[in-house]
Structure formats: C-alpha cells, structure tokens
Amino acid sequence: MSRSAHPAGPRHADVFTEGHYSAPATDLNVLDEKVWARTVTRDTDGALTVGGIEVARLAEEFGTPAYFLDESDFRARCRAWAEAFGPDADVFYAGKAFLSRAVVRWLQEEGLNLDVCSGGELVTALDAGMPAERIAFHGNNKSVAEIERAIEAGVGRIVLDSFQEIVRVAHVAQQLGKRQRVQIRVTVGVEAHTHEFIATAHEDQKFGIALADGLAAESVRRALTLDGLELIGIHSHIGSQIFDMAGFEVSARRVVQLLAEIRDEHGIELPEIDLGGGLGIAYTSEDDPREPHEIAKALSDIVTRECESAKLRTPRISVEPGRAIVGPTAFTLYEVGTIKPLEGLRTYVSVDGGMSDNIRTALYDAEYSVSLVSRSSDADPMLVRVVGKHCESGDIVVKDAFLPSDLAPGDLIAVPATGAYCRSMASNYNHALRPPVVAVRDGEARVIVRRETEEDLLRLDVG
Ligand code: LLP
C-alpha cells in the first residue's frame, strides 16, 4: 500500500503484468536512498553497512530475521519534524508505529511528545520516563482502568472518541478529583486515498464523531457541560500512508469551521487543533514523500487562512506522525533459505521470517522493495516473490521484485522501510519467535527489543 495503492495512481505491480515482466531500469547493486535509512551505504565489497557496521557482522551477532534501526536517522527525523513545526506547534510521535523504552528516551531528548493508544503503550512511555503531560491518550474503546491510569498519571490530553467516552472520562476525572484536558476526535468526511483499513475520516468506520448531522457539535455541547473535562481542542486523523495534502486541507478547513461554530454558539475559542498523522513514506522508488517542512507549511498556511476568514485566533496546531518518523529508519534483514524457480512465472525466495514480522503485505497489499545486501552481483535480474516460512500461501513479504539470478541460500537480503508497523504488529503465528530490534549508531549496535526465545513462548503457556 505505497502510493501506488491509490486507485488513480500508477501501480508498481503493473511492471509485472503476467507475461510482460520488464527488467528493472536500475542496477540492482545501487541502493535507492529514498527507501533506505540515512546511514545505509554499500562498502567496497558491495556489502551493505548501516551506522558504519556491515550487515554480515550484524547477522552474525544478532541473527536473522532482525530489524536494524538507524538511531541517528530516527533522531534526525524527530528534529526535522520539531523544527519544521516550530515552537508554536506540537509534534506527537505516534507510538503505535513502533514503541520501546529506548525510543521513548530518544523522543524526550529530541523534544517530541508522544501519542499512545493503549494501556500497554502508556505504561511503556511512563516507565521510560516520558513526562505524563507530554502524552496524548487515544483509542476508540479505552477501558475504565486505562482511563483511570492515564488521568492519575496526569496525561496532557485524552482524545475522546465517542459520546459514551465523554461521560466516562468526565466521571473518572471527577472521581479522582481532577479536571482532564481533552480533545474530541471528529470524522470530517474525507475520503483518504489509501487502503480502506487505514483510512479513518470517512463516516462509515469506528473512529471519532462525525461532523455530519451536527454530531460533533453536539459532542462539544455535552463536553462543555461536564466539570471533569477541560475541552482544549478538536482532533482529526484522516488515515495513513497519504501523499496528497488535499485531504489534510479539507480536514483542516472543516475543523476550523467547527471551531467557528463553537465560538458562535458558546462564545469560546478552543485553543488547539490536532490534524493527526498519516504522512506517507517511500516503500518503493515510486513513492515521493513530502518533507516535514513542506507539510508544516501547507498545514499552517491553510489553518491560518481559514482562521483569518472565520475571524478566529489561530489555534495551536499539533500533528502525530508515526510512520514518517520511524518507517524509513529500519530494515529487516533475512537469510535466504530455499529458492524455487517456477518456469514462466517467477522465482519464490523463502526467508527465515515472513508474515509474523511483516503482516503489512498480506493485510494491506503493501508494496516493499528488497535488495541482496551481503554482496554485490552482476548476474542478470530475476523476478522474485519473497515469501516467509509460515504455513500459509499468503505469507508474502515482497510481492514482486527483482533480485540477482545468482542468489543462493545463505545470502542476506534486506527489506527497507520496515520501521513502522512491522515489529509493532508482529505475531507469534506458527509459534514464530518475534525478531529483535537492534539500534545502530556510530559503529555501535545494541539490542533495544530482544529476540523472543522458546522460553518466552513456553512461559505464557501455563499448561
Ligand atoms: N494519530 C492517530 C490518531 C492514528 O490513529 C494514527 C495511526 C497515527 C496518528 C499515526 O499514523 P502514521 O503517521 O503512522 O500513519 N497498521 C497500519 C497503520 C494504522 C495506523 C493507525 N493509526 C499500517 O501498517 O499501515
């Protein structure tokens, strides 16, 4: 589901239309820097290095499959987002993309805030020392226990997602003798051009309260009557892996219209709006993501313009990028196992992981690229499908790609741009042991999430 999943856009897979496989235009040894973490290069032998360390050494020390995360790239992206939005806006990293205690510390050091959407993410954030006031708590069905924990901890904001939750959060806050800062998540009715499962602002889905039929306005009315709540703003998240800013513009416009209606009805100007996350990244060479400063400018221009015309004070803007920060910073390293050429079709290359470490291909028809990284090769390209080792024919990691035809068992191949929603959505299907996440920086590699062991598996199985 790179941009090519846009129904009107070019499809990467068209290159591979049955019987018309055109060979790649580029040299397979050349890495497209758009899809790789910033410190990734090839050394003189053609082996890939990240943070100055060769992949063969990483594979030897940490095993495969494994995710390798370029820490300086992650930090640089955090800084780029914070600088692009400046001191009058807030950037919340969306922890669902990938969260660990090390990540929480990096975020703090780089001045970002954190969006969590479950008790588990909240506890990780708090445990790693993220100040609660820098945490936003999301979710369409937060439990009372999660709400209590968030309010007790003093989270900076809870994003309310339904009429019932407005009452529930107000009630818990009151019982705890607190007044909780909240935003209301609205669905603005935008059709985001992305996969259906990750589009969130059209009306027929589970998130938010619709602007249509006055529902959002009614939710504001109710929130304003409840003592336990301090309504600070309106939130809108339109979906994920989006390249076209038009959807964000419509969303911003509709949210500002709601602010104007609130001002007209209640005589108050809410001080904040949150435009969510969802900015796309390059999974393949065909994707052209925007830079944070372009995104910041586009969003702040539209909000400022709309506020001027509605005669509103410009609210403080916040955004919640997850994928755009962590996605490009990591790759998954696999060892090639069996190779099965299917005459006239393609060659199936099996790796030692699969849908348990990257469910996105199976779930969203996501497109990825792949490279041979343990050496260079001048062999002709062959059309491959990279598949995992799971007992399922949909266990596909990279649907269509080219790899050198001298590929052999034991070679290392890597799939770039797997930093977001791969480890965080990893499963134990077939009792696979979830891979580690290894942070690499300045010639040093350290495990930040360790590999699962058979003991971990058996520990949960209490007999
Ligand atoms: N804010 C809210 C309220 C969200 O629901 C999400 C993502 C984000 C921010 C961050 O979106 P990002 O910038 O990372 O696209 N598992 C799917 C993505 C689901 C995203 C859910 N919400 C995938 O692998 O593409």
Short mmCIF file of C-alpha atoms and ligand atoms in Angstrom, two decimals:
data_model
loop_
_atom_site.label_atom_id
_atom_site.label_comp_id
_atom_site.label_asym_id
_atom_site.label_seq_id
_atom_site.Cartn_x
_atom_site.Cartn_y
_atom_site.Cartn_z
CA MET A 1 0.00 0.00 0.00
CA SER A 2 2.54 2.52 -1.07
CA ARG A 3 1.16 5.46 -3.01
CA SER A 4 0.65 3.03 -5.82
CA ALA A 5 -2.38 1.71 -3.92
CA HIS A 6 -4.11 4.95 -4.85
CA PRO A 7 -6.77 3.78 -7.29
CA ALA A 8 -5.91 6.58 -9.71
CA GLY A 9 -2.16 6.24 -9.32
CA PRO A 10 0.36 4.10 -11.19
CA ARG A 11 0.66 0.58 -9.83
CA HIS A 12 4.11 -0.70 -9.13
CA ALA A 13 2.78 -4.16 -9.93
CA ASP A 14 1.88 -3.11 -13.48
CA VAL A 15 5.52 -3.63 -14.34
CA PHE A 16 4.90 -7.28 -13.60
CA THR A 17 1.71 -7.86 -15.57
CA GLU A 18 1.51 -11.56 -16.34
CA GLY A 19 3.80 -12.44 -19.19
CA HIS A 20 5.22 -8.93 -19.55
CA TYR A 21 7.89 -8.73 -16.92
CA SER A 22 10.11 -5.84 -17.81
CA ALA A 23 13.51 -5.92 -16.20
CA PRO A 24 14.28 -3.14 -13.74
CA ALA A 25 15.68 0.04 -15.23
CA THR A 26 18.26 0.44 -12.49
CA ASP A 27 21.34 -1.50 -11.46
CA LEU A 28 20.30 -3.83 -8.61
CA ASN A 29 23.52 -3.01 -6.79
CA VAL A 30 22.55 0.64 -6.49
CA LEU A 31 20.54 1.41 -3.40
CA ASP A 32 17.74 3.93 -3.80
CA GLU A 33 18.43 6.24 -0.89
CA LYS A 34 14.77 7.21 -0.74
CA VAL A 35 13.80 3.85 0.76
CA TRP A 36 16.84 3.21 2.96
CA ALA A 37 17.80 4.68 6.32
CA ARG A 38 20.21 7.56 6.01
CA THR A 39 23.44 5.95 7.14
CA VAL A 40 22.98 2.92 4.88
CA THR A 41 25.68 2.57 2.23
CA ARG A 42 27.43 -0.21 0.34
CA ASP A 43 31.06 -0.79 1.16
CA THR A 44 33.71 -1.60 -1.45
CA ASP A 45 32.78 -5.32 -1.48
CA GLY A 46 29.18 -4.42 -2.16
CA ALA A 47 28.02 -5.38 1.31
CA LEU A 48 25.52 -3.08 2.97
CA THR A 49 26.51 -1.16 6.07
CA VAL A 50 24.34 0.78 8.48
CA GLY A 51 25.74 3.14 11.08
CA GLY A 52 29.15 2.04 9.84
CA ILE A 53 28.59 -1.69 10.54
CA GLU A 54 28.45 -4.35 7.87
CA VAL A 55 25.30 -6.46 7.72
CA ALA A 56 27.22 -9.75 7.80
CA ARG A 57 28.62 -8.75 11.18
CA LEU A 58 25.16 -7.73 12.37
CA ALA A 59 23.67 -11.02 11.19
CA GLU A 60 26.41 -12.94 12.95
CA GLU A 61 25.98 -11.10 16.21
CA PHE A 62 22.21 -10.71 16.33
CA GLY A 63 20.93 -13.42 14.00
CA THR A 64 18.19 -13.16 11.39
CA PRO A 65 15.49 -12.21 10.90
CA ALA A 66 16.09 -8.95 12.73
CA TYR A 67 15.12 -5.31 12.43
CA PHE A 68 18.02 -2.87 12.33
CA LEU A 69 17.13 0.69 13.23
CA ASP A 70 19.33 3.63 12.35
CA GLU A 71 19.23 5.65 15.56
CA SER A 72 20.79 8.82 14.16
CA ASP A 73 18.27 8.80 11.32
CA PHE A 74 15.43 8.40 13.81
CA ARG A 75 16.73 11.31 15.87
CA ALA A 76 17.30 13.47 12.78
CA ARG A 77 13.73 12.87 11.63
CA CYS A 78 12.40 13.84 15.07
CA ARG A 79 14.39 17.06 14.90
CA ALA A 80 13.25 17.76 11.35
CA TRP A 81 9.60 17.48 12.42
CA ALA A 82 10.10 19.57 15.56
CA GLU A 83 11.98 22.28 13.65
CA ALA A 84 9.51 22.28 10.76
CA PHE A 85 6.56 22.91 13.08
CA GLY A 86 8.45 25.27 15.39
CA PRO A 87 7.73 26.37 18.94
CA ASP A 88 4.10 27.29 18.27
CA ALA A 89 3.07 23.74 17.39
CA ASP A 90 3.47 20.29 18.93
CA VAL A 91 4.68 17.10 17.33
CA PHE A 92 3.43 13.89 18.93
CA TYR A 93 5.18 10.75 17.73
CA ALA A 94 2.54 8.02 17.21
CA GLY A 95 3.86 5.18 19.33
CA LYS A 96 1.74 2.55 17.60
CA ALA A 97 4.19 2.64 14.68
CA PHE A 98 6.94 1.32 16.96
CA LEU A 99 7.47 1.90 20.65
CA SER A 100 10.14 0.81 23.06
CA ARG A 101 11.75 2.39 26.10
CA ALA A 102 14.79 3.45 24.09
CA VAL A 103 12.51 5.16 21.57
CA VAL A 104 10.73 6.99 24.39
CA ARG A 105 14.08 8.31 25.63
CA TRP A 106 15.11 9.45 22.16
CA LEU A 107 11.81 11.28 21.79
CA GLN A 108 12.37 13.09 25.07
CA GLU A 109 15.90 14.04 24.12
CA GLU A 110 14.77 15.33 20.74
CA GLY A 111 11.88 17.34 22.21
CA LEU A 112 8.91 15.37 20.86
CA ASN A 113 5.68 14.42 22.57
CA LEU A 114 4.08 11.01 22.41
CA ASP A 115 0.72 9.67 21.30
CA VAL A 116 -0.27 6.36 22.90
CA CYS A 117 -3.39 4.34 22.17
CA SER A 118 -3.43 1.59 24.78
CA GLY A 119 -2.58 0.86 28.39
CA GLY A 120 0.49 -1.05 27.18
CA GLU A 121 1.85 1.90 25.22
CA LEU A 122 1.06 4.20 28.14
CA VAL A 123 2.95 2.03 30.59
CA THR A 124 5.97 1.84 28.26
CA ALA A 125 6.02 5.62 27.95
CA LEU A 126 5.70 6.24 31.67
CA ASP A 127 8.20 3.55 32.56
CA ALA A 128 10.79 5.15 30.30
CA GLY A 129 10.24 8.48 31.99
CA MET A 130 8.18 10.39 29.45
CA PRO A 131 6.60 13.26 31.41
CA ALA A 132 2.88 12.50 31.51
CA GLU A 133 1.93 15.99 30.37
CA ARG A 134 3.69 15.25 27.07
CA ILE A 135 1.48 12.21 26.42
CA ALA A 136 -1.77 12.15 24.43
CA PHE A 137 -4.02 9.16 25.04
CA HIS A 138 -6.07 7.84 22.12
CA GLY A 139 -8.36 4.91 21.38
CA ASN A 140 -11.94 4.18 20.41
CA ASN A 141 -12.60 1.90 23.37
CA LYS A 142 -10.39 2.84 26.30
CA SER A 143 -11.23 0.80 29.36
CA VAL A 144 -12.14 2.46 32.61
CA ALA A 145 -8.89 1.09 34.07
CA GLU A 146 -6.89 2.65 31.24
CA ILE A 147 -8.68 5.96 31.66
CA GLU A 148 -8.03 5.91 35.42
CA ARG A 149 -4.38 5.16 34.90
CA ALA A 150 -3.99 7.94 32.32
CA ILE A 151 -5.75 10.54 34.46
CA GLU A 152 -3.90 9.51 37.61
CA ALA A 153 -0.60 9.74 35.74
CA GLY A 154 -1.60 13.22 34.55
CA VAL A 155 -1.53 12.77 30.78
CA GLY A 156 -1.58 16.03 28.85
CA ARG A 157 -4.68 15.13 26.92
CA ILE A 158 -7.17 12.38 26.33
CA VAL A 159 -8.69 12.28 22.87
CA LEU A 160 -12.38 11.48 23.24
CA ASP A 161 -13.80 9.21 20.60
CA SER A 162 -17.49 8.72 21.37
CA PHE A 163 -20.45 10.13 23.28
CA GLN A 164 -20.14 7.41 25.88
CA GLU A 165 -16.48 8.15 26.38
CA ILE A 166 -17.17 11.83 27.01
CA VAL A 167 -19.26 10.83 30.01
CA ARG A 168 -16.91 8.05 31.08
CA VAL A 169 -13.79 10.20 31.14
CA ALA A 170 -15.61 13.05 32.87
CA HIS A 171 -16.87 10.64 35.51
CA VAL A 172 -13.45 9.10 36.20
CA ALA A 173 -11.81 12.53 36.33
CA GLN A 174 -14.37 13.77 38.81
CA GLN A 175 -13.98 10.72 40.99
CA LEU A 176 -10.25 11.33 41.04
CA GLY A 177 -10.86 14.97 41.87
CA LYS A 178 -9.28 16.12 38.63
CA ARG A 179 -10.18 18.12 35.56
CA GLN A 180 -8.82 16.34 32.48
CA ARG A 181 -7.69 18.19 29.39
CA VAL A 182 -9.42 16.59 26.40
CA GLN A 183 -9.83 16.92 22.67
CA ILE A 184 -12.74 15.49 20.70
CA ARG A 185 -11.89 13.39 17.67
CA VAL A 186 -14.13 14.19 14.76
CA THR A 187 -14.52 12.47 11.42
CA VAL A 188 -14.51 15.11 8.78
CA GLY A 189 -15.85 13.01 5.91
CA VAL A 190 -12.67 12.98 3.82
CA GLU A 191 -12.02 10.02 1.54
CA ALA A 192 -8.29 9.49 2.05
CA HIS A 193 -6.65 7.83 -0.91
CA THR A 194 -5.14 4.91 0.87
CA HIS A 195 -6.06 1.34 1.77
CA GLU A 196 -9.56 1.06 3.23
CA PHE A 197 -8.31 -0.43 6.50
CA ILE A 198 -6.14 2.58 7.26
CA ALA A 199 -8.44 5.35 6.06
CA THR A 200 -10.15 6.88 9.06
CA ALA A 201 -12.02 10.05 8.24
CA HIS A 202 -14.86 8.78 6.09
CA GLU A 203 -18.00 8.30 8.11
CA ASP A 204 -18.60 4.56 7.88
CA GLN A 205 -15.93 3.39 10.32
CA LYS A 206 -15.31 3.06 14.02
CA PHE A 207 -13.29 6.16 14.89
CA GLY A 208 -14.41 9.57 16.01
CA ILE A 209 -17.65 11.53 15.97
CA ALA A 210 -18.98 12.71 12.63
CA LEU A 211 -19.16 16.39 11.77
CA ALA A 212 -22.13 15.48 9.63
CA ASP A 213 -25.63 15.81 11.12
CA GLY A 214 -24.27 18.07 13.85
CA LEU A 215 -22.99 15.16 15.92
CA ALA A 216 -19.60 16.71 16.60
CA ALA A 217 -21.24 20.00 17.60
CA GLU A 218 -23.49 18.07 19.98
CA SER A 219 -20.49 16.27 21.49
CA VAL A 220 -18.87 19.64 22.17
CA ARG A 221 -22.09 20.85 23.81
CA ARG A 222 -22.05 17.84 26.13
CA ALA A 223 -18.33 18.02 26.92
CA LEU A 224 -18.65 21.68 27.87
CA THR A 225 -21.28 20.90 30.49
CA LEU A 226 -19.13 18.37 32.36
CA ASP A 227 -16.97 19.57 35.24
CA GLY A 228 -14.43 16.78 34.89
CA LEU A 229 -13.40 17.90 31.41
CA GLU A 230 -11.46 20.83 30.06
CA LEU A 231 -12.08 20.86 26.34
CA ILE A 232 -8.91 22.18 24.70
CA GLY A 233 -9.48 21.33 21.07
CA ILE A 234 -10.63 19.25 18.16
CA HIS A 235 -8.77 16.32 16.66
CA SER A 236 -8.90 14.81 13.17
CA HIS A 237 -6.86 11.94 11.74
CA ILE A 238 -7.76 11.11 8.16
CA GLY A 239 -5.78 7.93 7.55
CA SER A 240 -2.30 6.65 6.83
CA GLN A 241 0.31 6.50 4.07
CA ILE A 242 -1.13 9.61 2.45
CA PHE A 243 0.85 11.71 -0.03
CA ASP A 244 -1.74 14.14 -1.24
CA MET A 245 -2.08 17.18 1.03
CA ALA A 246 -5.58 17.90 -0.31
CA GLY A 247 -7.20 15.60 2.28
CA PHE A 248 -5.41 17.39 5.11
CA GLU A 249 -6.51 20.73 3.72
CA VAL A 250 -10.16 19.70 3.65
CA SER A 251 -9.80 18.28 7.13
CA ALA A 252 -8.18 21.45 8.49
CA ARG A 253 -10.84 23.59 6.87
CA ARG A 254 -13.68 21.57 8.36
CA VAL A 255 -12.12 21.52 11.81
CA VAL A 256 -11.67 25.31 11.71
CA GLN A 257 -15.31 25.67 10.61
CA LEU A 258 -16.29 23.69 13.69
CA LEU A 259 -14.17 25.99 15.87
CA ALA A 260 -16.02 28.95 14.39
CA GLU A 261 -19.39 27.33 15.10
CA ILE A 262 -18.29 26.65 18.67
CA ARG A 263 -17.26 30.27 19.06
CA ASP A 264 -20.62 31.43 17.68
CA GLU A 265 -22.64 29.11 19.90
CA HIS A 266 -20.65 29.10 23.13
CA GLY A 267 -18.58 32.26 22.94
CA ILE A 268 -15.30 30.35 23.38
CA GLU A 269 -12.38 29.86 21.04
CA LEU A 270 -10.81 26.44 21.56
CA PRO A 271 -7.05 26.91 21.68
CA GLU A 272 -5.85 23.76 19.84
CA ILE A 273 -6.39 21.58 16.81
CA ASP A 274 -4.70 18.28 16.08
CA LEU A 275 -4.51 17.16 12.47
CA GLY A 276 -3.34 13.62 13.23
CA GLY A 277 -0.66 11.66 11.44
CA GLY A 278 -0.72 9.64 8.26
CA LEU A 279 2.03 11.14 6.14
CA GLY A 280 3.33 8.70 3.58
CA ILE A 281 6.86 7.35 3.21
CA ALA A 282 8.74 5.71 0.34
CA TYR A 283 8.39 1.94 0.39
CA THR A 284 9.45 1.68 -3.25
CA SER A 285 11.18 4.04 -5.66
CA GLU A 286 7.80 5.11 -6.98
CA ASP A 287 6.79 6.83 -3.76
CA ASP A 288 7.61 10.52 -3.35
CA PRO A 289 7.04 11.59 0.22
CA ARG A 290 6.97 15.21 1.28
CA GLU A 291 9.49 16.73 3.62
CA PRO A 292 8.33 17.80 7.10
CA HIS A 293 8.88 21.50 6.33
CA GLU A 294 6.60 21.28 3.26
CA ILE A 295 3.94 19.53 5.32
CA ALA A 296 4.25 22.04 8.16
CA LYS A 297 3.95 24.96 5.78
CA ALA A 298 0.98 23.51 3.93
CA LEU A 299 -0.89 22.82 7.17
CA SER A 300 -0.11 26.05 8.92
CA ASP A 301 -0.95 28.11 5.81
CA ILE A 302 -4.35 26.52 5.48
CA VAL A 303 -5.18 26.83 9.17
CA THR A 304 -4.04 30.46 9.27
CA ARG A 305 -6.03 31.31 6.13
CA GLU A 306 -9.19 29.62 7.33
CA CYS A 307 -8.92 31.23 10.75
CA GLU A 308 -8.47 34.66 9.21
CA SER A 309 -11.57 34.25 7.12
CA ALA A 310 -13.55 32.98 10.12
CA LYS A 311 -12.09 35.77 12.30
CA LEU A 312 -10.70 33.26 14.77
CA ARG A 313 -7.41 33.37 16.64
CA THR A 314 -5.14 30.77 15.04
CA PRO A 315 -5.14 27.75 17.33
CA ARG A 316 -2.01 25.86 18.32
CA ILE A 317 -1.57 23.01 15.82
CA SER A 318 -0.40 19.53 16.68
CA VAL A 319 0.40 16.57 14.45
CA GLU A 320 1.02 12.90 15.12
CA PRO A 321 3.42 11.34 12.63
CA GLY A 322 4.40 7.75 13.36
CA ARG A 323 5.40 6.06 10.11
CA ALA A 324 7.02 9.20 8.70
CA ILE A 325 9.47 9.22 11.60
CA VAL A 326 10.28 5.58 12.25
CA GLY A 327 9.29 3.88 8.99
CA PRO A 328 12.29 4.76 6.85
CA THR A 329 14.80 4.30 9.68
CA ALA A 330 14.78 0.49 9.81
CA PHE A 331 15.16 -2.51 7.53
CA THR A 332 14.52 -6.18 8.12
CA LEU A 333 17.44 -8.48 7.48
CA TYR A 334 16.66 -12.04 6.37
CA GLU A 335 18.70 -15.02 5.36
CA VAL A 336 17.72 -16.67 2.11
CA GLY A 337 16.59 -20.27 2.51
CA THR A 338 15.01 -22.28 -0.25
CA ILE A 339 14.77 -20.88 -3.76
CA LYS A 340 12.09 -22.26 -6.06
CA PRO A 341 12.03 -21.17 -9.72
CA LEU A 342 8.57 -21.57 -11.27
CA GLU A 343 9.04 -21.74 -15.00
CA GLY A 344 7.37 -18.85 -16.83
CA LEU A 345 6.12 -17.30 -13.59
CA ARG A 346 8.65 -16.17 -11.05
CA THR A 347 11.14 -17.45 -8.52
CA TYR A 348 9.95 -17.93 -4.96
CA VAL A 349 12.64 -16.92 -2.49
CA SER A 350 11.92 -18.11 1.05
CA VAL A 351 13.35 -16.26 4.02
CA ASP A 352 13.63 -17.13 7.68
CA GLY A 353 10.81 -14.77 8.75
CA GLY A 354 7.62 -13.75 6.98
CA MET A 355 4.12 -12.60 7.86
CA SER A 356 4.93 -12.86 11.57
CA ASP A 357 7.46 -10.00 11.27
CA ASN A 358 5.74 -8.12 8.44
CA ILE A 359 1.99 -8.58 8.14
CA ARG A 360 1.55 -5.46 6.04
CA THR A 361 1.90 -7.14 2.66
CA ALA A 362 -0.74 -9.73 3.47
CA LEU A 363 -3.02 -7.29 5.27
CA TYR A 364 -2.90 -4.21 3.05
CA ASP A 365 -1.35 -5.43 -0.16
CA ALA A 366 1.59 -3.24 0.84
CA GLU A 367 4.48 -2.94 -1.55
CA TYR A 368 8.07 -3.22 -0.47
CA SER A 369 11.41 -3.37 -2.17
CA VAL A 370 14.20 -5.82 -1.43
CA SER A 371 17.94 -6.00 -2.08
CA LEU A 372 20.72 -8.52 -1.85
CA VAL A 373 22.87 -6.94 0.85
CA SER A 374 25.64 -9.37 1.78
CA ARG A 375 27.47 -8.84 -1.53
CA SER A 376 27.09 -7.20 -4.90
CA SER A 377 26.25 -9.21 -8.00
CA ASP A 378 26.48 -8.66 -11.73
CA ALA A 379 24.15 -11.54 -12.53
CA ASP A 380 21.02 -10.83 -14.55
CA PRO A 381 17.95 -9.77 -12.60
CA MET A 382 15.28 -12.37 -11.93
CA LEU A 383 11.70 -11.73 -10.98
CA VAL A 384 11.10 -12.92 -7.44
CA ARG A 385 8.45 -13.14 -4.80
CA VAL A 386 9.93 -13.07 -1.32
CA VAL A 387 7.94 -15.33 0.95
CA GLY A 388 8.20 -16.36 4.57
CA LYS A 389 8.35 -19.71 6.29
CA HIS A 390 4.81 -19.78 7.61
CA CYS A 391 2.23 -22.37 6.83
CA GLU A 392 0.14 -20.09 4.67
CA SER A 393 0.34 -19.26 0.97
CA GLY A 394 -0.47 -15.60 1.66
CA ASP A 395 2.75 -15.41 3.64
CA ILE A 396 4.35 -12.91 1.28
CA VAL A 397 6.88 -10.28 2.29
CA VAL A 398 7.60 -8.70 -1.08
CA LYS A 399 5.14 -9.50 -3.82
CA ASP A 400 7.10 -8.52 -6.92
CA ALA A 401 10.73 -7.55 -7.08
CA PHE A 402 13.95 -8.27 -8.86
CA LEU A 403 16.98 -9.89 -7.30
CA PRO A 404 20.16 -11.13 -8.97
CA SER A 405 19.74 -14.56 -10.56
CA ASP A 406 22.79 -15.96 -8.75
CA LEU A 407 21.01 -15.57 -5.42
CA ALA A 408 21.80 -18.54 -3.21
CA PRO A 409 20.76 -19.99 0.14
CA GLY A 410 22.70 -18.23 2.87
CA ASP A 411 22.72 -14.84 1.12
CA LEU A 412 21.40 -11.97 3.17
CA ILE A 413 18.60 -9.89 1.75
CA ALA A 414 17.02 -6.84 3.33
CA VAL A 415 13.64 -5.20 3.06
CA PRO A 416 13.88 -1.45 3.70
CA ALA A 417 11.32 0.87 5.30
CA THR A 418 10.09 -1.65 7.85
CA GLY A 419 10.47 0.61 10.90
CA ALA A 420 6.75 1.30 11.20
CA TYR A 421 4.02 -1.24 11.89
CA CYS A 422 6.21 -4.30 11.42
CA ARG A 423 7.64 -5.09 14.87
CA SER A 424 4.62 -3.41 16.43
CA MET A 425 2.25 -5.70 14.51
CA ALA A 426 4.46 -8.80 14.71
CA SER A 427 2.83 -12.04 15.82
CA ASN A 428 3.76 -15.45 17.07
CA TYR A 429 1.96 -17.22 14.24
CA ASN A 430 3.26 -20.79 13.95
CA HIS A 431 4.98 -20.06 17.26
CA ALA A 432 7.49 -17.88 15.48
CA LEU A 433 9.83 -16.05 17.80
CA ARG A 434 9.47 -12.35 17.23
CA PRO A 435 12.71 -10.77 15.95
CA PRO A 436 14.79 -8.28 17.89
CA VAL A 437 15.11 -4.60 17.16
CA VAL A 438 18.73 -3.54 17.09
CA ALA A 439 19.64 0.14 17.18
CA VAL A 440 22.75 1.01 15.23
CA ARG A 441 24.62 4.25 15.66
CA ASP A 442 28.17 5.43 15.02
CA GLY A 443 29.68 1.98 14.68
CA GLU A 444 27.82 0.52 17.65
CA ALA A 445 24.84 -1.80 17.66
CA ARG A 446 22.68 -2.57 20.66
CA VAL A 447 19.53 -4.55 21.14
CA ILE A 448 16.61 -2.36 22.20
CA VAL A 449 13.98 -5.11 21.99
CA ARG A 450 15.42 -8.56 22.33
CA ARG A 451 14.55 -11.60 20.27
CA GLU A 452 11.86 -13.81 21.76
CA THR A 453 13.06 -17.15 22.95
CA GLU A 454 11.44 -20.54 23.19
CA GLU A 455 11.34 -19.93 26.94
CA ASP A 456 9.27 -16.80 26.38
CA LEU A 457 6.85 -18.87 24.33
CA LEU A 458 6.56 -21.63 26.86
CA ARG A 459 6.30 -19.24 29.79
CA LEU A 460 2.95 -17.98 28.54
CA ASP A 461 1.69 -21.49 28.01
CA VAL A 462 0.89 -22.41 31.58
CA GLY A 463 -0.11 -25.95 30.76
N1 LLP B 1 -2.74 9.56 15.02
C1 LLP B 1 -3.78 8.74 15.09
C2 LLP B 1 -4.97 9.14 15.81
C3 LLP B 1 -3.74 7.50 14.46
O1 LLP B 1 -4.77 6.69 14.52
C4 LLP B 1 -2.57 7.11 13.77
C5 LLP B 1 -2.47 5.82 13.11
C6 LLP B 1 -1.48 7.99 13.74
C7 LLP B 1 -1.60 9.21 14.37
C8 LLP B 1 -0.18 7.67 13.06
O2 LLP B 1 -0.31 7.43 11.72
P1 LLP B 1 1.01 7.32 10.81
O3 LLP B 1 1.64 8.69 10.76
O4 LLP B 1 1.90 6.35 11.47
O5 LLP B 1 0.50 6.85 9.50
N2 LLP B 1 -1.13 -0.51 10.75
C9 LLP B 1 -1.31 0.40 9.63
C10 LLP B 1 -1.43 1.80 10.08
C11 LLP B 1 -2.51 2.03 11.10
C12 LLP B 1 -2.44 3.40 11.63
C13 LLP B 1 -3.39 3.61 12.73
N3 LLP B 1 -3.38 4.94 13.23
C14 LLP B 1 -0.17 0.22 8.64
O6 LLP B 1 0.67 -0.66 8.85
O7 LLP B 1 -0.08 0.92 7.65
#
